[in-house]
Amino acid sequence: MYDDIYRRGSINRPPTPDAEDDQIQEKQLTFQEIIDIKLIESGEKERLKELLRERLIECGWRDEMKALCRAFAQKKGRDNVTLDDLVQLLTPKGRASVPDSVKAELLQRIRSFLASAAI
Amino acid sequence: MTRRNNPPYTNPKPCEHLSDYKLKHGFNGYKSLQKFIRTTPNGRTSLENPNTKVPTCDSCNGYRGRFYFCLVCSSISCSDHVLFHNQSRNGHDIAVDVERAELFCIVCRDQVYDPDFDKAVMSKHRIDMPNVESDGKSIGERLCKRKKSGSGFGVVDQMRDLKGPKESALMRDQRAKSCYPLGLRGLNNLGNTCFMNSVLQAMLHAPPLRSYFLTNQHNRETCRKRSVDRLCLPCDIDGIFSAVFSGDRPPYSPAQFLYSWWQHSANLASYEQQDAHEFFISLLDGIHEKEGKIRNRNRENGDCQCIAHRGFSGLLRSDVTCMTCGFTSTTYDPYVDISLNLDTSNYSMTDVAKKPIKPNESSSISTLLGCLDLFTRPEKLGSDQKLYCQNCQERQDSSKQMSIRRLPLVLCLHIKRFEHSLISKMSRKIDRYLHFPFSLDMTPYLSSSIVRNRFGNRIFAFEGDESDISTEFEILAVVTHSGTLESGHYVTYLRLRNQWYKCDDAWITEVDEEIVRASQCYMMFYVQKMLYHKADENMSHLTTSSKEEALHRVAGFS
């Protein structure tokens, strides 16, 4: 019986927006945005960030980034370095050198969160 | 590397926009911010408006990226729109990074620093606030007080009077040996006593100890008359100093000392192999037992003045932080050496700037600095080790962090290479190579550095900025171990007047520094830089013969 329902295309159409919704100029949130907000509101994002910090310190990633900054500042001159410079310098290298084990652990945590938050 | 000329913590000059802001608004912005400041137990501070959990940009409603809280009008802008905010309003130049609680100048597009802002932020942290007396200077200025600079000994490059053959033979050429500096003499192995010989060689050249005994501050005659107790380790040590610095070159047998030491440490009295570190501790203990009573007679409190403690003793600080409320309790403990776990992180420091390094690669070397980092890193105590928090009034998950409050004249670093597993009741040795520097700056491991770093880039004076402590050390001796737990051998490398000597029981040879660098270090003796160079100078002005005379006169031995 349920197979029939799923085969009917009409079921899968997005619901017709109610009249009131047109007046309120609200941006429709994407799925990703919903998750993000839920992560922040529940405090889980903060906990995940803390975990990430810990792991990145443990494996020496942060020291590596510090060394990069120092080398850059020495070359460019201490007073000629801005925050933007450093962000631009570090972002590609930093992202690329996060250990796979750390990525895996965080993904696992996020999955558990999603499961428990019943999204 | 670095910053020889720059004090570690200077107060950066404010940009003109920050100065203007301060002139116009004073501390109003900072004070009104205090109610939004939220701190976590591990030292991170952020701004949080309890009404709006998720900060959003007033311009675009975005919630991603960095957010800046304008100190003039309290509006929040994301990094894309903060410039727009500044350009459309006059004077709204200074903002606060919401996630980090740090000052940001929108016009300069860069972080700026203000000790008064940091003070406002730090007052929200649950730490023991020191009673900082204001003597008119700002916190930043007080922090800038330069550490006492070295008295200008510099790097003394001693010219050797005589050049001995590089591949000096052992017993054969006595003439070659006579050009060795005074105080180099082999010690015979009396039956697995290399653990003792290796440590003795280091102690014979540790400046405070060496001066003490060579200037006859422990006089054997006086000692014999003073105490009925015939057993006196310092007397026997004095005997070794006399023998080694006498100018005689044939290897010496420290039998009397060994016998005395057996009496003192009865549990270690055997011909079995012992641990050099254990011996070192018991040696200092033996000196302290005898000397402590005499030297401390007139002082009720304060630090022990025996030569063992005067040379090797320092102070460790331990901070235990409650992970629930952030309350930190601090204790101090003395030490005569620091035992370090080997840093086994998968990470290499080579050439970071030039080529991309993946931490997953197995090109990893353990370094002494890595071990010291590990030692001073905050350690989350397991949930089976909950400690009682005074503030919460119950046991909570805690974090512990060690740091060095006071450095000794001679810093002994011990690498924990012998692992004992409680589970399998087995012990094993960790052979992993450890890279160590010849010059060591201990600044990053001081309590002031560690505690300051806990709270990020804050300009804030913590109790006792150890501005009177000299933190630069030079390596004096390395005690190395080769072999297994059950059957191994200790060898000491000594650096005298910029030349390395290998002390392998009775055999002393010159070696190149590469050999030393490649060795498996077990205990390292670092001496404060000034003391190291001064000691070198003192010894080098005498020729061998006149040294002998001097010693006969001064030390009074036959």
XYZ file of C-alpha atoms in Angstrom:
677
model
C 0.000 0.000 0.000
C 2.695 2.484 0.916
C 4.543 1.821 -2.305
C 1.608 3.332 -4.163
C 1.822 6.509 -2.164
C 5.480 6.955 -2.874
C 4.966 6.407 -6.558
C 2.456 9.180 -6.774
C 4.288 12.314 -7.758
C 1.765 14.588 -6.148
C 2.940 13.526 -2.715
C 6.471 14.616 -3.416
C 5.619 18.106 -4.567
C 6.646 20.903 -2.150
C 3.637 22.171 -0.149
C 1.836 25.216 -1.472
C 2.993 28.205 0.537
C 0.378 29.722 2.786
C -0.874 33.200 2.054
C 0.748 34.753 5.150
C 4.228 33.616 4.142
C 4.242 35.917 1.119
C 3.951 39.001 3.274
C 6.859 38.116 5.570
C 10.073 38.614 3.581
C 11.879 35.707 5.203
C 14.743 33.955 3.553
C 14.127 30.242 3.182
C 16.863 28.523 5.072
C 18.796 25.773 3.399
C 19.245 22.442 5.124
C 22.847 23.267 5.850
C 21.897 26.542 7.466
C 19.330 24.835 9.650
C 21.926 22.372 10.908
C 24.387 25.142 11.527
C 21.960 27.124 13.624
C 20.951 24.041 15.567
C 24.617 23.330 16.259
C 25.166 26.825 17.592
C 21.996 27.015 19.638
C 22.590 23.739 21.375
C 26.173 24.658 22.172
C 27.459 21.691 20.212
C 29.376 23.881 17.792
C 31.349 25.331 20.658
C 32.119 21.852 21.979
C 33.184 20.686 18.536
C 35.439 23.696 18.144
C 36.990 22.954 21.509
C 37.600 19.348 20.513
C 39.114 20.439 17.241
C 41.410 22.862 19.034
C 42.600 20.132 21.351
C 43.341 17.705 18.527
C 45.087 20.280 16.399
C 47.346 21.240 19.281
C 48.108 17.624 20.108
C 49.208 16.729 16.615
C 51.369 19.811 16.255
C 49.246 21.541 13.642
C 49.022 24.734 15.630
C 52.786 24.882 16.117
C 53.195 24.413 12.403
C 50.888 27.344 11.708
C 52.718 29.470 14.260
C 56.006 28.730 12.568
C 54.540 29.733 9.213
C 53.356 33.023 10.671
C 56.722 33.717 12.238
C 58.589 33.035 9.034
C 56.177 35.270 7.149
C 56.488 38.066 9.688
C 60.263 37.877 9.583
C 60.307 38.107 5.826
C 57.758 40.868 5.532
C 58.783 42.789 8.625
C 56.940 42.715 11.925
C 55.095 45.983 11.397
C 53.941 45.194 7.881
C 51.831 42.190 8.682
C 48.071 42.437 9.006
C 45.475 39.975 10.147
C 44.193 39.582 6.597
C 47.673 38.689 5.373
C 47.921 35.893 7.890
C 44.449 34.573 7.189
C 45.210 34.492 3.480
C 48.540 32.820 4.099
C 47.325 30.157 6.473
C 43.945 29.170 5.113
C 44.995 26.949 2.192
C 47.923 25.307 3.959
C 46.012 24.969 7.175
C 43.003 23.336 5.604
C 45.174 20.955 3.636
C 47.208 19.783 6.605
C 44.453 18.822 8.995
C 45.086 15.135 9.728
C 42.531 12.683 8.362
C 42.025 11.192 11.791
C 40.883 14.539 13.118
C 38.480 15.014 10.227
C 37.079 11.554 10.766
C 36.545 12.130 14.461
C 34.715 15.382 13.936
C 32.516 13.945 11.207
C 31.576 11.142 13.555
C 30.637 13.635 16.251
C 28.512 15.637 13.838
C 26.757 12.483 12.663
C 25.919 11.543 16.234
C 24.620 15.014 16.846
C 22.392 14.880 13.784
C 21.038 11.532 14.847
C 20.296 12.729 18.360
C 18.847 16.044 17.250
C 16.445 14.088 15.034
C 16.716 16.326 12.040
C 65.635 32.696 15.367
C 64.386 35.786 17.075
C 64.092 38.333 19.322
C 67.344 38.806 21.201
C 66.722 42.503 21.175
C 63.015 42.485 21.832
C 61.610 41.775 25.242
C 59.087 38.961 24.906
C 56.075 41.022 25.891
C 56.097 44.565 24.645
C 53.056 46.747 24.718
C 52.493 47.586 21.045
C 51.872 51.236 20.387
C 48.194 51.981 19.745
C 47.238 53.098 16.262
C 45.915 56.665 15.930
C 42.362 55.383 15.742
C 42.646 53.576 19.039
C 44.221 56.607 20.652
C 41.452 58.820 19.356
C 38.847 56.404 20.589
C 40.413 56.319 24.057
C 40.556 60.079 24.220
C 36.942 60.412 23.249
C 35.309 57.529 25.074
C 37.756 56.518 27.769
C 36.776 53.290 29.430
C 33.031 53.563 28.834
C 33.010 51.116 25.966
C 35.092 48.590 27.890
C 32.980 48.834 30.997
C 29.704 48.416 29.151
C 31.180 45.352 27.481
C 31.844 43.551 30.703
C 28.353 42.191 31.037
C 28.709 40.436 27.687
C 32.029 38.840 28.451
C 31.840 35.115 28.809
C 34.834 33.026 29.816
C 35.425 29.316 29.605
C 37.411 27.331 32.154
C 40.237 26.793 29.719
C 40.914 30.477 29.283
C 38.948 31.406 26.185
C 36.976 34.603 26.329
C 34.194 35.660 23.987
C 31.357 38.159 23.798
C 27.896 36.757 24.203
C 24.577 38.504 24.261
C 22.271 36.257 26.292
C 19.316 37.453 24.242
C 20.627 36.511 20.842
C 22.456 33.207 20.986
C 23.515 33.334 17.377
C 25.289 36.550 16.436
C 24.176 37.870 13.065
C 25.397 40.720 10.938
C 23.257 43.824 11.191
C 23.810 44.480 7.524
C 23.340 41.127 5.865
C 21.907 38.852 8.562
C 24.680 36.403 7.867
C 25.884 34.212 10.706
C 29.108 32.917 9.233
C 32.678 34.131 9.692
C 34.063 36.617 12.163
C 31.856 39.175 13.843
C 32.850 42.575 15.114
C 31.066 44.404 17.884
C 31.318 48.178 17.438
C 32.444 49.831 20.676
C 30.677 53.065 19.817
C 27.216 51.921 18.797
C 27.148 48.245 19.799
C 26.155 47.058 16.367
C 27.472 43.787 15.041
C 28.987 43.415 11.586
C 30.475 40.433 9.816
C 33.939 40.738 8.301
C 32.427 41.510 4.886
C 30.412 44.440 6.155
C 32.464 45.885 8.983
C 34.265 48.261 6.645
C 30.946 49.472 5.315
C 29.807 50.140 8.861
C 32.907 52.206 9.524
C 32.704 54.171 6.310
C 29.080 55.097 6.816
C 29.608 56.357 10.333
C 32.144 58.819 11.553
C 34.443 57.664 14.326
C 33.228 54.084 14.595
C 36.734 52.781 14.206
C 37.292 50.363 17.056
C 35.465 47.072 17.405
C 35.785 43.856 19.343
C 36.117 40.412 17.746
C 33.096 38.669 19.211
C 34.453 35.144 19.283
C 37.815 36.089 20.741
C 37.144 39.237 22.800
C 40.053 40.998 21.136
C 40.306 44.569 19.884
C 40.163 45.276 16.179
C 40.762 48.528 14.350
C 38.462 48.633 11.309
C 40.435 51.328 9.540
C 43.790 49.597 9.950
C 42.099 46.254 9.305
C 44.220 44.729 11.978
C 44.224 43.649 15.587
C 45.222 46.294 18.140
C 46.121 46.004 21.793
C 45.229 47.964 24.880
C 46.249 46.894 28.382
C 43.162 48.589 29.823
C 40.907 46.526 27.603
C 42.698 43.341 28.590
C 42.362 44.309 32.223
C 38.612 44.691 31.787
C 38.471 41.266 30.145
C 40.748 39.548 32.668
C 38.691 40.756 35.600
C 36.026 38.322 34.500
C 38.300 35.331 34.764
C 38.182 33.385 37.963
C 41.817 33.546 38.803
C 43.639 34.685 41.876
C 43.956 38.340 41.150
C 47.290 39.574 42.437
C 47.392 42.787 44.379
C 49.071 44.760 41.687
C 50.293 47.979 43.218
C 50.017 50.825 40.867
C 53.111 52.926 40.908
C 51.861 55.247 38.273
C 52.929 53.069 35.403
C 50.490 51.183 33.242
C 50.436 47.416 33.317
C 51.950 47.333 29.907
C 54.875 49.453 30.970
C 55.538 47.365 34.019
C 55.553 44.297 31.855
C 58.090 45.891 29.609
C 60.637 46.057 32.388
C 63.475 44.339 30.681
C 64.960 41.285 32.224
C 68.364 41.915 33.620
C 70.598 41.600 30.615
C 73.706 39.487 30.661
C 76.833 41.152 31.969
C 78.481 40.836 28.624
C 80.580 37.721 28.818
C 79.322 36.830 25.413
C 80.441 33.717 23.691
C 83.932 33.034 24.827
C 85.877 31.331 22.139
C 88.814 29.894 23.963
C 91.973 29.265 22.098
C 93.587 26.066 23.122
C 97.243 26.415 24.031
C 98.186 22.992 22.815
C 96.512 20.984 20.154
C 96.212 17.320 20.951
C 95.722 14.729 18.258
C 92.089 14.372 17.293
C 92.033 10.620 17.444
C 93.801 10.551 20.797
C 94.711 7.066 21.849
C 93.616 5.928 25.198
C 96.343 4.963 27.621
C 99.242 5.329 25.231
C 99.977 9.019 24.914
C 100.054 10.726 28.286
C 101.448 13.873 26.709
C 98.369 14.238 24.605
C 96.291 13.979 27.718
C 98.263 16.637 29.527
C 96.819 19.250 27.239
C 93.314 18.346 28.298
C 91.724 20.868 30.602
C 92.136 20.293 34.297
C 89.560 18.099 35.873
C 89.327 15.472 33.177
C 90.151 12.078 34.499
C 88.782 8.663 33.771
C 86.878 6.783 36.461
C 87.392 3.049 36.727
C 84.347 0.826 36.556
C 84.191 -1.021 39.865
C 81.583 -3.518 38.734
C 78.636 -2.120 36.740
C 79.250 1.324 38.206
C 79.007 3.230 34.942
C 75.730 4.664 36.236
C 77.757 6.303 38.990
C 80.747 7.321 36.904
C 78.597 9.002 34.299
C 76.778 11.203 36.798
C 79.978 11.963 38.716
C 81.645 13.265 35.573
C 78.809 15.733 35.093
C 78.856 16.813 38.724
C 82.614 17.327 38.683
C 82.097 20.134 36.212
C 78.851 21.684 37.381
C 80.039 25.188 38.261
C 78.414 25.655 41.680
C 79.550 22.248 42.876
C 82.976 22.561 41.367
C 83.657 25.960 42.942
C 82.319 24.766 46.250
C 84.587 21.772 46.578
C 87.658 23.249 44.932
C 87.566 26.202 47.304
C 87.541 23.787 50.168
C 84.165 24.764 51.527
C 83.761 21.255 52.785
C 86.958 20.720 54.689
C 87.559 17.097 55.533
C 89.685 17.874 58.577
C 87.059 20.100 60.129
C 84.344 17.641 59.234
C 86.127 14.743 60.903
C 86.570 16.732 64.085
C 83.043 18.064 64.059
C 81.062 14.891 63.742
C 81.462 11.499 65.281
C 79.675 9.940 62.362
C 82.416 8.718 60.028
C 80.045 8.417 57.139
C 80.045 11.639 55.166
C 79.248 11.656 51.481
C 80.429 15.250 50.949
C 83.841 14.264 52.357
C 84.117 11.453 49.858
C 82.948 13.701 47.055
C 85.627 16.144 48.123
C 88.074 13.259 47.823
C 87.003 12.651 44.247
C 87.353 16.325 43.375
C 90.850 16.360 44.818
C 91.865 13.301 42.894
C 90.347 14.365 39.596
C 91.680 17.922 39.724
C 95.099 16.910 40.997
C 96.613 16.805 37.553
C 97.200 13.054 37.686
C 95.909 11.439 34.549
C 95.668 7.695 35.152
C 92.071 6.696 35.783
C 90.861 6.971 39.319
C 88.888 4.406 41.288
C 86.201 6.046 43.438
C 86.057 3.079 45.756
C 85.778 5.005 48.998
C 82.911 7.004 47.600
C 81.151 3.886 46.342
C 81.429 2.290 49.748
C 80.042 5.378 51.460
C 77.248 5.625 48.996
C 76.308 2.001 49.612
C 76.035 2.844 53.300
C 73.821 5.769 52.487
C 71.551 4.073 49.971
C 71.499 0.592 51.410
C 68.694 -0.489 49.134
C 70.841 0.173 46.091
C 73.971 -1.436 47.463
C 74.851 -4.193 45.062
C 76.898 -4.862 41.988
C 73.804 -4.868 39.886
C 73.202 -2.234 37.312
C 71.479 0.823 38.670
C 69.675 3.768 37.222
C 71.810 6.882 36.803
C 68.918 9.190 37.583
C 68.188 7.369 40.814
C 71.841 7.699 41.721
C 71.778 11.428 40.969
C 68.846 11.951 43.313
C 70.409 9.929 46.098
C 73.691 11.779 45.645
C 72.041 15.163 46.112
C 70.143 13.726 49.018
C 73.374 12.557 50.618
C 74.916 15.997 50.294
C 71.816 17.665 51.641
C 71.632 15.397 54.658
C 75.065 16.378 55.811
C 75.324 19.950 54.577
C 71.760 20.979 55.220
C 72.073 20.882 58.968
C 75.167 23.052 58.992
C 74.120 25.581 56.404
C 70.572 26.069 57.589
C 71.300 26.433 61.251
C 70.629 30.124 61.359
C 67.675 30.198 59.021
C 64.297 29.026 60.172
C 62.433 29.415 56.941
C 63.461 29.936 53.381
C 65.275 27.779 50.951
C 67.868 25.222 51.901
C 71.366 26.593 51.505
C 73.209 23.341 51.064
C 75.274 23.209 47.895
C 73.063 20.521 46.377
C 69.992 22.720 46.564
C 71.787 25.929 45.805
C 72.996 24.403 42.587
C 70.090 22.309 41.409
C 66.923 23.345 43.165
C 64.068 25.186 41.524
C 60.333 25.587 41.943
C 57.500 24.095 39.947
C 54.017 25.559 39.731
C 50.968 23.369 39.334
C 47.594 24.837 38.370
C 44.488 22.748 38.708
C 41.451 24.239 37.002
C 37.870 23.168 37.522
C 36.357 22.561 34.076
C 32.921 23.577 35.298
C 33.459 26.953 36.918
C 37.027 27.802 35.932
C 38.311 28.202 39.480
C 42.033 27.536 39.584
C 44.033 26.411 42.566
C 47.788 26.807 42.480
C 50.496 24.941 44.374
C 54.270 25.175 44.342
C 56.695 22.307 44.719
C 60.484 22.304 44.742
C 62.468 20.123 42.365
C 66.094 19.201 41.759
C 65.434 17.891 38.295
C 62.586 17.677 35.791
C 61.526 14.312 34.409
C 60.094 14.540 30.927
C 58.016 12.129 28.901
C 59.203 11.637 25.346
C 57.198 13.706 22.928
C 55.953 11.274 20.330
C 53.684 13.487 18.269
C 53.693 12.841 14.540
C 55.121 16.121 13.564
C 58.278 17.539 12.124
C 59.629 21.035 12.573
C 61.928 20.925 9.601
C 61.632 23.682 7.088
C 58.020 24.497 7.720
C 58.058 27.686 5.764
C 59.360 26.183 2.599
C 57.529 22.997 1.907
C 54.082 21.803 2.876
C 54.219 19.196 5.576
C 51.473 16.737 6.325
C 51.395 15.754 9.948
C 50.444 12.268 8.786
C 53.856 11.677 7.278
C 56.194 9.590 9.346
C 59.057 12.090 9.205
C 58.771 12.852 12.875
C 61.534 13.609 15.318
C 61.106 14.023 19.009
C 62.723 17.175 20.318
C 63.572 18.380 23.798
C 61.470 21.474 23.202
C 58.622 19.173 22.235
C 59.024 17.337 25.532
C 59.011 20.598 27.442
C 55.883 21.647 25.543
C 54.272 18.379 26.505
C 55.287 18.895 30.117
C 53.666 22.324 30.268
C 50.590 21.470 28.230
C 47.237 21.466 30.030
C 46.303 17.901 30.821
C 42.670 16.935 31.099
C 42.400 14.640 34.070
C 40.200 11.628 33.512
C 36.741 11.397 35.011
C 38.119 8.854 37.470
C 40.396 11.584 38.775
C 37.843 14.245 39.653
C 39.251 16.790 42.051
C 37.445 18.792 44.669
C 36.644 22.349 43.596
C 36.458 24.933 46.378
C 34.061 27.030 44.396
C 31.622 24.364 43.271
C 32.017 22.523 46.571
C 32.104 19.152 44.896
C 34.348 16.941 42.800
C 34.569 18.089 39.214
C 36.424 17.227 36.040
C 39.654 19.153 36.153
C 42.565 20.172 34.025
C 46.129 20.392 35.285
C 48.976 22.470 33.944
C 52.600 22.557 35.040
C 55.015 25.446 34.613
C 58.354 26.525 36.010
C 58.271 29.181 38.669
C 61.984 29.221 39.402
C 64.951 27.915 37.451
C 68.084 26.563 39.114
C 71.697 27.381 38.341
C 72.121 23.907 36.911
C 69.052 22.471 35.237
C 68.929 18.711 35.109
C 66.468 17.316 32.566
C 65.723 13.616 32.806
C 64.114 11.761 29.924
C 61.787 8.976 30.967
C 63.084 6.213 28.777
C 62.192 3.396 31.097
C 58.549 2.515 30.938
C 56.953 0.400 33.600
C 53.587 -1.001 32.789
C 51.408 -1.677 35.795
C 49.183 -3.879 33.705
C 51.708 -6.273 32.260
C 54.217 -5.768 35.086
C 56.816 -5.423 32.385
C 59.371 -2.709 31.939
C 60.791 -1.632 28.679
C 63.154 0.956 27.350
C 62.202 3.568 24.813
C 65.068 3.935 22.384
C 63.514 6.721 20.369
C 66.005 9.379 19.332
C 65.589 12.757 21.003
C 66.962 15.920 19.448
C 68.259 18.433 21.966
C 69.749 21.939 21.596
C 73.094 23.092 22.901
C 71.629 26.447 23.838
C 68.303 26.466 25.604
C 65.987 29.360 26.389
C 63.502 28.367 29.052
C 61.296 31.456 28.743
C 58.287 29.719 27.136
C 58.084 27.265 30.025
C 58.112 29.787 32.850
C 54.956 30.210 34.862
C 54.544 33.772 33.651
C 54.619 32.643 30.012
C 52.388 29.621 30.503
C 49.773 31.366 32.583
C 49.760 34.346 30.269
C 49.289 32.135 27.204
C 46.328 30.489 28.785
C 44.340 33.628 28.261
C 45.388 34.384 24.722
C 47.042 37.572 23.551
C 46.436 39.535 26.720
C 48.739 42.221 28.062
C 48.448 41.526 31.712
C 50.847 41.310 34.602
C 50.655 38.055 36.478
C 52.120 37.569 39.880
C 55.881 37.621 39.920
C 57.020 38.358 36.470
C 60.278 36.637 36.903
C 62.243 39.497 35.440
C 65.197 38.686 37.612
C 65.520 35.155 36.389
C 68.017 34.366 33.740
C 66.457 31.918 31.311
C 69.302 31.221 28.933
C 71.149 27.976 29.430
C 74.106 26.258 27.845
C 74.567 22.517 27.744
C 77.283 21.239 30.035
C 76.931 17.473 30.031
C 74.848 14.737 28.477
C 74.501 11.352 30.162
C 73.637 8.810 27.502
C 72.420 5.256 27.715
C 72.855 2.477 25.228
C 71.610 -1.074 25.371
C 68.624 -2.594 27.072
C 66.947 -2.209 30.397
C 68.728 -5.187 31.900
C 72.061 -4.730 30.250
C 73.128 -1.279 29.221
C 75.928 1.213 29.454
C 76.102 4.846 30.485
C 78.491 7.312 28.856
C 78.777 11.028 29.591
C 79.659 13.734 27.116
C 81.147 16.839 28.681
C 81.539 20.208 27.044
C 84.531 22.090 28.362
C 85.787 25.242 26.678
C 83.768 24.507 23.562
C 85.274 21.054 23.135
C 83.314 17.896 23.684
C 84.823 15.026 25.638
C 83.497 11.505 25.853
C 83.784 10.068 29.354
C 83.368 6.311 29.091
C 84.390 5.009 32.521
C 88.192 5.074 32.452
C 88.474 6.394 28.903
C 88.324 10.081 28.095
C 88.475 11.096 24.447
C 87.796 14.195 22.410
C 84.799 13.906 20.140
C 83.081 16.043 17.554
C 79.778 17.602 18.423
C 77.970 15.550 15.781
C 78.634 12.451 17.859
C 77.055 14.122 20.839
C 74.057 15.309 18.845
C 73.456 11.800 17.558
C 73.673 10.164 20.961
C 70.734 8.833 22.913
C 70.380 11.329 25.731
C 69.062 10.237 29.092
C 69.965 13.104 31.388
C 70.986 16.557 30.294
C 72.698 19.149 32.424
C 72.203 22.726 31.349
C 73.985 25.575 33.097
C 72.897 29.187 33.212
C 74.712 30.896 30.405
C 76.527 33.481 32.485
C 77.723 30.908 34.947
C 78.882 28.639 32.163
C 81.111 31.210 30.530
C 82.401 32.584 33.813
C 83.431 29.119 34.953
C 85.256 28.559 31.698
C 87.150 31.795 32.124
C 88.170 30.989 35.667
C 89.710 27.678 34.720
C 91.400 28.743 31.539
C 93.707 31.336 32.982
C 95.819 28.778 34.736
C 98.306 26.444 33.151
C 98.413 22.895 34.352
C 101.325 23.262 36.734
C 100.220 26.456 38.378
C 96.760 24.985 38.742
C 98.230 22.158 40.714
C 99.922 24.577 43.034
C 96.816 26.612 43.436
C 94.877 23.530 44.311
C 97.435 22.339 46.787
C 97.237 25.623 48.565
C 93.533 26.097 48.422
C 92.093 22.641 48.731
C 94.600 21.480 51.260
C 94.841 17.925 50.109
C 97.977 15.839 49.984
